[in-house]
Coordinates of C-alpha atoms and ligand atoms in Angstrom, one line a residue:
M27 CA 130.9 -20.4 247.1
S28 CA 128.5 -19.0 244.5
K29 CA 126.3 -20.7 242.0
V30 CA 127.3 -20.2 238.4
A31 CA 125.2 -21.1 235.4
I32 CA 127.0 -21.8 232.1
I33 CA 124.9 -21.7 228.9
G34 CA 126.4 -23.9 226.1
G35 CA 128.0 -27.3 226.3
G36 CA 130.7 -26.9 223.7
I37 CA 134.4 -27.1 224.6
I38 CA 134.4 -23.5 226.1
G39 CA 131.4 -24.2 228.4
V40 CA 132.5 -27.6 229.5
A41 CA 136.1 -26.6 230.1
T42 CA 135.0 -23.5 232.1
A43 CA 132.7 -25.7 234.2
Y44 CA 135.7 -27.8 235.0
E45 CA 137.9 -24.8 235.9
L46 CA 135.1 -23.3 238.1
A47 CA 134.6 -26.6 239.9
K48 CA 138.3 -26.7 240.6
L49 CA 138.0 -23.3 242.2
G50 CA 135.2 -24.7 244.5
E51 CA 132.3 -23.0 242.7
E52 CA 128.9 -24.7 242.3
V53 CA 128.2 -25.0 238.6
I54 CA 125.1 -25.8 236.6
L55 CA 125.8 -26.3 232.9
F56 CA 123.1 -26.2 230.2
E57 CA 123.3 -27.7 226.7
K58 CA 120.2 -27.6 224.5
N59 CA 121.3 -30.6 222.4
Y60 CA 124.1 -33.1 223.2
F61 CA 127.5 -31.9 224.5
G62 CA 129.8 -30.9 221.7
S63 CA 127.0 -30.8 219.1
G64 CA 127.6 -27.1 218.2
S65 CA 130.9 -26.3 216.5
T66 CA 133.2 -28.4 218.8
F67 CA 132.6 -31.9 217.4
R68 CA 132.8 -30.5 213.8
C69 CA 136.2 -28.9 214.1
A70 CA 139.4 -29.7 212.3
T71 CA 141.4 -30.6 215.5
G72 CA 144.1 -27.9 215.0
I73 CA 146.0 -26.1 217.7
R74 CA 148.5 -23.3 216.9
A75 CA 150.3 -20.3 218.4
Q76 CA 151.1 -18.9 214.9
F77 CA 148.9 -15.8 215.1
T78 CA 149.8 -12.4 213.8
D79 CA 149.2 -10.2 216.9
E80 CA 150.5 -10.1 220.4
A81 CA 147.2 -10.9 222.2
N82 CA 146.5 -14.1 220.3
I83 CA 150.1 -15.2 220.3
R84 CA 150.5 -14.8 224.1
L85 CA 147.1 -16.4 224.8
M86 CA 147.9 -19.4 222.5
K87 CA 151.4 -19.9 223.8
Y88 CA 149.9 -20.3 227.2
S89 CA 147.1 -22.5 225.9
V90 CA 149.6 -24.8 224.1
E91 CA 151.4 -25.1 227.5
R92 CA 148.1 -26.2 229.1
W93 CA 147.5 -28.6 226.2
E94 CA 150.9 -30.2 226.9
R95 CA 149.8 -31.0 230.5
L96 CA 146.1 -31.7 229.8
E97 CA 146.3 -35.4 229.3
E98 CA 148.0 -35.9 232.6
E99 CA 145.8 -33.4 234.4
L100 CA 142.5 -34.9 233.2
G101 CA 143.8 -38.4 233.3
F102 CA 142.5 -39.4 229.9
D103 CA 144.0 -39.9 226.5
I104 CA 143.0 -36.9 224.4
N105 CA 145.4 -37.6 221.6
F106 CA 147.2 -34.3 221.8
K107 CA 150.1 -34.4 219.3
Q108 CA 152.7 -31.6 218.6
T109 CA 152.9 -32.3 214.9
G110 CA 153.2 -28.6 213.9
Y111 CA 151.6 -26.1 211.6
L112 CA 153.2 -25.3 208.2
F113 CA 152.1 -22.1 206.4
L114 CA 153.3 -21.9 202.9
A115 CA 154.2 -18.7 200.9
T116 CA 153.4 -18.5 197.2
N117 CA 155.1 -15.1 196.6
E118 CA 157.9 -12.8 197.9
E119 CA 155.4 -10.5 199.6
E120 CA 154.1 -13.4 201.6
V121 CA 157.6 -14.5 202.5
E122 CA 158.2 -11.0 203.9
A123 CA 154.9 -11.1 205.9
F124 CA 155.9 -14.6 207.3
K125 CA 159.3 -13.1 208.4
N126 CA 157.5 -10.3 210.3
N127 CA 155.0 -12.8 211.9
I128 CA 157.9 -15.1 212.9
K129 CA 159.8 -12.1 214.5
L130 CA 156.7 -11.3 216.6
Q131 CA 156.0 -14.9 217.5
N132 CA 159.7 -15.4 218.5
K133 CA 159.5 -12.3 220.7
F134 CA 156.9 -14.0 222.8
G135 CA 158.6 -17.3 222.9
V136 CA 156.9 -19.2 220.1
P137 CA 159.7 -21.0 218.2
T138 CA 158.4 -20.6 214.6
R139 CA 161.1 -20.4 211.9
L140 CA 161.3 -19.9 208.1
I141 CA 162.1 -23.2 206.3
D142 CA 162.9 -24.0 202.7
M143 CA 161.0 -26.5 200.6
D144 CA 163.5 -29.3 201.0
E145 CA 162.8 -29.3 204.8
A146 CA 159.1 -28.9 204.2
K147 CA 159.2 -32.0 202.0
E148 CA 160.9 -34.0 204.8
I149 CA 158.1 -32.9 207.2
V150 CA 155.2 -33.5 204.7
P151 CA 156.3 -36.3 202.3
I152 CA 153.2 -35.9 200.0
L153 CA 153.8 -32.1 199.6
N154 CA 154.0 -30.5 196.2
T155 CA 156.9 -28.1 196.8
E156 CA 156.8 -26.5 193.3
P157 CA 154.3 -23.6 193.9
F158 CA 155.9 -22.5 197.2
L159 CA 158.8 -20.3 198.1
A160 CA 159.1 -20.9 201.9
G161 CA 157.3 -22.1 204.9
A162 CA 156.6 -20.8 208.4
W163 CA 157.0 -23.8 210.6
N164 CA 156.2 -24.2 214.3
P165 CA 156.8 -27.8 215.5
K166 CA 155.0 -27.0 218.8
D167 CA 151.7 -26.4 217.2
G168 CA 149.5 -29.5 216.9
K169 CA 146.2 -31.2 217.2
A170 CA 144.0 -33.1 219.6
N171 CA 140.8 -35.2 219.5
P172 CA 137.8 -32.9 220.2
F173 CA 135.5 -35.7 221.3
K174 CA 138.0 -37.1 223.8
T175 CA 139.0 -33.7 225.0
L176 CA 135.4 -32.5 225.7
F177 CA 134.5 -35.8 227.4
A178 CA 137.6 -35.8 229.5
Y179 CA 136.8 -32.3 230.8
L180 CA 133.1 -33.3 231.3
F181 CA 134.0 -36.4 233.2
R182 CA 136.3 -34.5 235.6
A183 CA 133.8 -31.6 236.0
R184 CA 131.0 -34.0 236.9
E185 CA 133.3 -35.8 239.3
M186 CA 133.8 -32.5 241.1
G187 CA 130.0 -32.0 241.4
V188 CA 129.1 -30.0 238.2
D189 CA 125.4 -30.4 237.4
A190 CA 125.8 -30.9 233.6
R191 CA 122.6 -31.2 231.8
E192 CA 122.2 -32.0 228.1
Y193 CA 119.0 -31.7 226.0
T194 CA 118.1 -28.8 228.4
E195 CA 117.6 -25.5 226.6
V196 CA 117.8 -22.2 228.4
V197 CA 114.7 -20.2 227.3
G198 CA 115.1 -17.0 229.5
L199 CA 117.0 -15.1 232.1
E200 CA 115.4 -13.2 235.0
H201 CA 117.2 -10.0 235.8
E202 CA 116.9 -7.0 238.1
G203 CA 118.7 -4.0 236.7
D204 CA 122.2 -5.2 235.6
T205 CA 122.0 -8.3 237.7
V206 CA 120.9 -11.7 236.4
T207 CA 119.0 -13.5 239.1
A208 CA 117.7 -16.7 237.6
V209 CA 117.9 -19.0 234.6
K210 CA 114.7 -20.4 233.0
F211 CA 115.1 -23.7 231.2
R212 CA 113.1 -26.4 229.5
N213 CA 112.9 -29.6 231.4
G214 CA 110.9 -32.1 229.3
G215 CA 107.6 -30.4 228.8
K216 CA 108.0 -28.0 231.7
I217 CA 109.7 -24.6 232.1
E218 CA 111.7 -24.5 235.3
S219 CA 113.8 -21.8 236.9
V220 CA 117.0 -21.8 239.1
K221 CA 118.4 -18.9 241.1
V222 CA 122.0 -18.2 240.3
D223 CA 124.8 -15.7 241.3
A224 CA 126.4 -15.5 237.9
V225 CA 125.8 -16.6 234.3
I226 CA 128.3 -17.3 231.5
N227 CA 127.1 -17.1 227.9
A228 CA 129.2 -19.8 226.1
A229 CA 126.7 -20.3 223.3
N230 CA 129.1 -19.3 220.6
A231 CA 127.0 -19.0 217.3
W232 CA 123.8 -18.7 219.4
A233 CA 125.3 -16.2 221.9
P234 CA 123.3 -13.1 220.6
S235 CA 120.0 -14.8 221.6
I236 CA 121.3 -15.4 225.1
N237 CA 122.5 -11.7 225.4
A238 CA 118.9 -10.7 224.4
M239 CA 117.6 -12.9 227.3
A240 CA 119.7 -10.8 229.6
G241 CA 118.0 -7.6 228.4
L242 CA 120.9 -6.6 226.1
R243 CA 120.6 -5.7 222.4
R244 CA 121.1 -8.9 220.3
D245 CA 123.9 -7.2 218.4
I246 CA 125.7 -5.7 221.3
V247 CA 128.2 -8.5 220.4
P248 CA 127.6 -8.9 216.7
I249 CA 128.3 -12.6 216.2
K250 CA 127.2 -14.3 213.0
P251 CA 127.3 -18.0 212.1
Y252 CA 129.1 -18.9 208.8
K253 CA 128.8 -22.4 207.5
H254 CA 132.3 -23.9 207.3
Q255 CA 132.8 -27.4 205.8
L256 CA 135.3 -30.2 206.0
V257 CA 136.0 -33.2 203.8
K258 CA 137.9 -36.3 205.0
T259 CA 139.6 -39.0 203.1
E260 CA 140.1 -42.7 203.9
P261 CA 143.0 -43.4 206.2
L262 CA 146.5 -43.0 204.8
E263 CA 149.7 -44.3 206.3
P264 CA 150.6 -42.1 209.3
G265 CA 153.3 -39.5 208.7
Q266 CA 152.1 -38.3 205.2
A267 CA 150.7 -34.9 206.3
E268 CA 150.8 -34.8 210.1
P269 CA 151.0 -31.0 210.5
L270 CA 148.3 -28.6 209.4
V271 CA 149.6 -27.4 206.0
C272 CA 148.1 -24.2 204.7
P273 CA 149.0 -21.8 201.8
P274 CA 146.9 -18.8 203.1
S275 CA 146.8 -17.2 199.6
W276 CA 144.9 -20.3 198.3
N277 CA 141.7 -19.2 200.0
D278 CA 143.0 -20.3 203.4
S279 CA 142.8 -23.9 202.2
Y280 CA 144.5 -26.6 204.4
I281 CA 145.1 -30.3 204.9
I282 CA 145.8 -32.1 208.2
Q283 CA 146.1 -35.8 208.9
D284 CA 143.6 -36.9 211.5
G285 CA 145.7 -37.9 214.6
E286 CA 143.2 -40.7 215.3
D287 CA 142.7 -42.6 212.1
G288 CA 145.1 -41.1 209.5
G289 CA 142.4 -39.7 207.2
I290 CA 143.3 -36.4 205.6
I291 CA 141.0 -33.6 206.7
C292 CA 140.7 -30.9 204.0
G293 CA 139.3 -27.5 204.8
S294 CA 139.1 -24.1 203.0
G295 CA 138.0 -20.6 203.5
I296 CA 135.1 -21.2 201.0
E297 CA 132.1 -20.5 203.3
H298 CA 128.6 -19.2 203.3
E299 CA 126.2 -17.6 205.7
P300 CA 123.8 -20.4 206.5
K301 CA 120.4 -20.2 204.9
H302 CA 118.9 -20.7 208.4
P303 CA 120.5 -21.2 211.8
W304 CA 120.5 -25.0 211.6
D305 CA 121.8 -25.2 208.1
Y306 CA 124.4 -28.0 208.4
E307 CA 124.0 -29.3 204.9
P308 CA 127.3 -30.1 203.1
T309 CA 127.4 -28.8 199.6
Y310 CA 128.8 -30.3 196.4
D311 CA 130.4 -27.0 195.4
F312 CA 132.5 -27.1 198.5
L313 CA 133.5 -30.7 197.9
V314 CA 134.8 -29.9 194.5
G315 CA 136.4 -26.6 195.5
V316 CA 138.2 -27.9 198.5
L317 CA 139.6 -31.0 196.8
R318 CA 141.0 -28.8 193.9
Y319 CA 143.1 -27.0 196.5
A320 CA 144.0 -30.2 198.5
V321 CA 145.3 -32.0 195.4
R322 CA 147.4 -29.0 194.5
I323 CA 148.9 -29.0 198.0
A324 CA 149.4 -32.8 198.0
P325 CA 149.0 -34.4 194.6
P326 CA 148.8 -38.1 195.8
L327 CA 145.5 -37.2 197.4
K328 CA 143.9 -37.5 194.0
H329 CA 144.0 -41.3 194.6
A330 CA 142.4 -41.1 198.0
H331 CA 138.7 -41.8 198.5
V332 CA 136.6 -39.3 200.3
V333 CA 134.7 -40.9 203.1
R334 CA 133.1 -38.0 204.9
Q335 CA 131.9 -34.4 204.5
W336 CA 130.3 -32.3 207.1
A337 CA 129.5 -28.7 208.1
G338 CA 129.6 -26.6 211.2
F339 CA 129.6 -22.9 212.2
Y340 CA 132.4 -20.5 212.4
A341 CA 130.8 -18.0 214.9
K342 CA 132.4 -14.8 213.7
T343 CA 132.7 -11.3 215.2
P344 CA 133.6 -8.5 212.7
D345 CA 137.3 -8.8 213.6
K346 CA 137.3 -12.6 214.0
N347 CA 138.5 -12.3 217.6
P348 CA 136.2 -13.7 220.3
A349 CA 134.3 -11.6 222.8
I350 CA 135.5 -12.6 226.3
G351 CA 134.6 -10.7 229.5
K352 CA 131.9 -9.1 231.6
L353 CA 128.7 -7.8 229.9
L354 CA 126.7 -7.0 233.1
D355 CA 127.3 -7.1 236.8
N356 CA 127.2 -10.9 237.0
F357 CA 126.8 -11.8 233.3
Y358 CA 129.8 -12.9 231.3
I359 CA 130.5 -14.0 227.7
A360 CA 133.1 -16.1 226.0
A361 CA 131.8 -16.5 222.4
G362 CA 132.5 -15.7 218.7
F363 CA 135.6 -18.0 218.4
S364 CA 135.6 -18.1 214.6
G365 CA 138.0 -21.0 213.7
H366 CA 140.0 -21.1 216.9
G367 CA 137.8 -21.8 219.9
F368 CA 138.9 -25.4 220.3
M369 CA 142.6 -24.5 220.6
M370 CA 141.9 -21.5 222.9
A371 CA 139.7 -23.4 225.3
P372 CA 142.2 -24.5 228.0
A373 CA 143.5 -20.9 228.4
V374 CA 140.2 -19.1 228.0
A375 CA 138.3 -21.5 230.4
E376 CA 141.0 -21.0 233.1
A377 CA 141.0 -17.2 232.7
L378 CA 137.2 -16.9 232.7
A379 CA 136.8 -19.1 235.7
D380 CA 139.4 -17.0 237.5
L381 CA 137.6 -13.8 236.5
V382 CA 134.2 -15.0 237.7
S383 CA 135.5 -16.6 240.9
K384 CA 138.4 -14.4 242.0
G385 CA 138.3 -11.3 239.8
H386 CA 141.8 -11.8 238.5
T387 CA 144.0 -14.4 236.7
K388 CA 147.6 -15.3 235.9
V389 CA 146.6 -16.3 232.4
P390 CA 148.0 -13.8 229.9
L391 CA 144.6 -13.0 228.4
D392 CA 144.4 -9.3 227.3
W393 CA 140.9 -8.4 228.5
D394 CA 141.0 -5.2 226.6
W395 CA 141.7 -6.9 223.3
Y396 CA 138.8 -9.3 223.7
D397 CA 136.5 -6.8 225.4
P398 CA 132.9 -7.6 224.4
Y399 CA 132.0 -3.9 224.3
R400 CA 134.6 -3.0 221.7
F401 CA 132.2 -3.4 218.8
E402 CA 129.8 -0.9 220.5
R403 CA 132.7 1.5 220.7
G404 CA 133.7 0.9 217.1
E405 CA 137.1 -0.4 218.1
L406 CA 137.8 -3.4 215.9
R407 CA 141.1 -5.3 216.5
S408 CA 143.3 -6.4 213.7
S409 CA 141.6 -9.4 212.1
A410 CA 142.7 -12.7 213.7
F411 CA 143.8 -15.3 211.1
Q412 CA 140.8 -17.5 211.3
I413 CA 141.5 -21.0 210.0
G414 CA 141.9 -24.0 212.4
Ligands
FAD529 C1 134.5 -27.0 210.2 C2 135.2 -26.3 211.4 C3 136.6 -26.5 211.6 C4 137.1 -25.9 212.7 N1 138.5 -26.2 213.0 C5 139.0 -25.7 214.1 C6 140.4 -26.0 214.5 O1 141.1 -26.7 213.8 N2 140.8 -25.5 215.6 C7 140.1 -24.8 216.5 O2 140.6 -24.3 217.5 N3 138.8 -24.4 216.2 C8 138.3 -24.9 215.0 N4 137.0 -24.6 214.7 C9 136.2 -23.7 215.6 C10 135.8 -24.4 216.9 O3 135.1 -25.6 216.5 C11 134.9 -23.5 217.7 O4 135.5 -22.2 217.8 C12 134.7 -24.1 219.1 O5 134.3 -25.4 219.0 C13 133.8 -23.2 219.9 O6 133.4 -23.9 221.0 P1 132.2 -23.3 221.9 O7 132.1 -24.1 223.1 O8 132.4 -21.8 222.0 O9 130.9 -23.4 220.9 P2 130.0 -24.6 220.5 O10 130.8 -25.9 220.4 O11 129.3 -24.2 219.3 O12 129.0 -24.8 221.7 C14 128.0 -23.8 221.9 C15 126.8 -24.7 222.5 O13 125.8 -23.8 223.0 C16 124.6 -24.6 222.8 N5 123.4 -23.7 223.0 C17 123.0 -22.7 222.2 N6 122.0 -22.1 222.7 C18 121.6 -22.7 223.8 C19 120.6 -22.5 224.8 N7 119.6 -21.6 224.6 N8 120.5 -23.4 225.8 C20 121.5 -24.3 226.0 N9 122.5 -24.5 225.1 C21 122.6 -23.7 224.1 C22 124.7 -25.2 221.5 O14 123.8 -26.3 221.3 C23 126.2 -25.5 221.4 O15 126.4 -26.9 221.7 C24 136.3 -25.2 213.6 C25 135.0 -25.0 213.4 C26 134.4 -25.6 212.3 C27 132.9 -25.4 212.1

């Protein structure tokens, strides 16, 4: 048994702690704020296997299979629902692109199909079908509650002995050559240190500063935070817009009915680099912009009251694919998840825990695709479709 430190108590860090504990490892998990306070509790709840490249499709197909069993495995209600994702095409070129994506997804067992607007209207009763030619529909995509999911993983991880500490910031790493030997952290007013055998950087938007602590260049994995906002309406009757509905050519704008209370979550690709790393301030421009799109997708929304608006970070790499793998002898990273870290967490956590503990995994995660050193080599992947 070795002692593994995980830095970052979002869904990736917490789920990886759980998976490592299952493998019998001793785990200490550090979160500088409260668990989930980074991107995780700000996400739009969406889970999809509708990607446009083999690596992400295969990873997400596996992840969706884990999501299907997660409630039973963790023993908690996490409100996972397979209510689908519906992408909408506004022109013939997009319809052709959808057909190609569907062919690729079907090849790897994801049951997406092209549907007409009559069927789309049956699935989303408040949909404005007029601007759209066709939809890419996968009924196995879905959504889950990020709060319940993180706390379910955390509860089970602690039960298996994980030392999970919140309000405990990691401030440094001690290393000898390519081996990290200890983690320094703030405990109240004091700086303490703990010897470890391996360290996982799961700090997402903050990951570059953790890499620097390990003696690496900050930009070895060039992750930048982008402020991404959401708006939520008052609860509507369930069944109005259960799938995530997105016309990608409308600035990646989307709506999805919250599986918990029936409010409609409205998102969009309108985003900004934050003015400073803790810039979580919602903006009026976004509110107006996102609602213009939302009402075009589903006109009855013009009668719904907005009850919340919030912001979080998409932690983006240049190709919008995460960096997952080994950076030094015993120093690993899983960060830079853009708009898809919540949905990927069950698969990524299992694969990463296997890598750290056993050196191999059955999870179909293409290590080469997500290699954290690909940016250094100038080998960008095709850009992952980034919305939730
Ligand atoms: C508005 C919005 C909508 C989204 N919608 C979706 C969606 O529908 N589906 C989806 O899959 N994804 C979505 N995402 C993306 C998703 O939220 C993230 O990819 C995911 O939560 C990343 O999880 P994480 O654990 O890697 O990072 P985080 O949740 O950001 O956790 C990283 C943690 O590291 C901690 N940390 C940083 N530095 C230190 C330190 N020195 N010491 C200790 N702790 C530290 C931070 O406090 C933070 O809590 C969305 C994101 C946003 C912002």
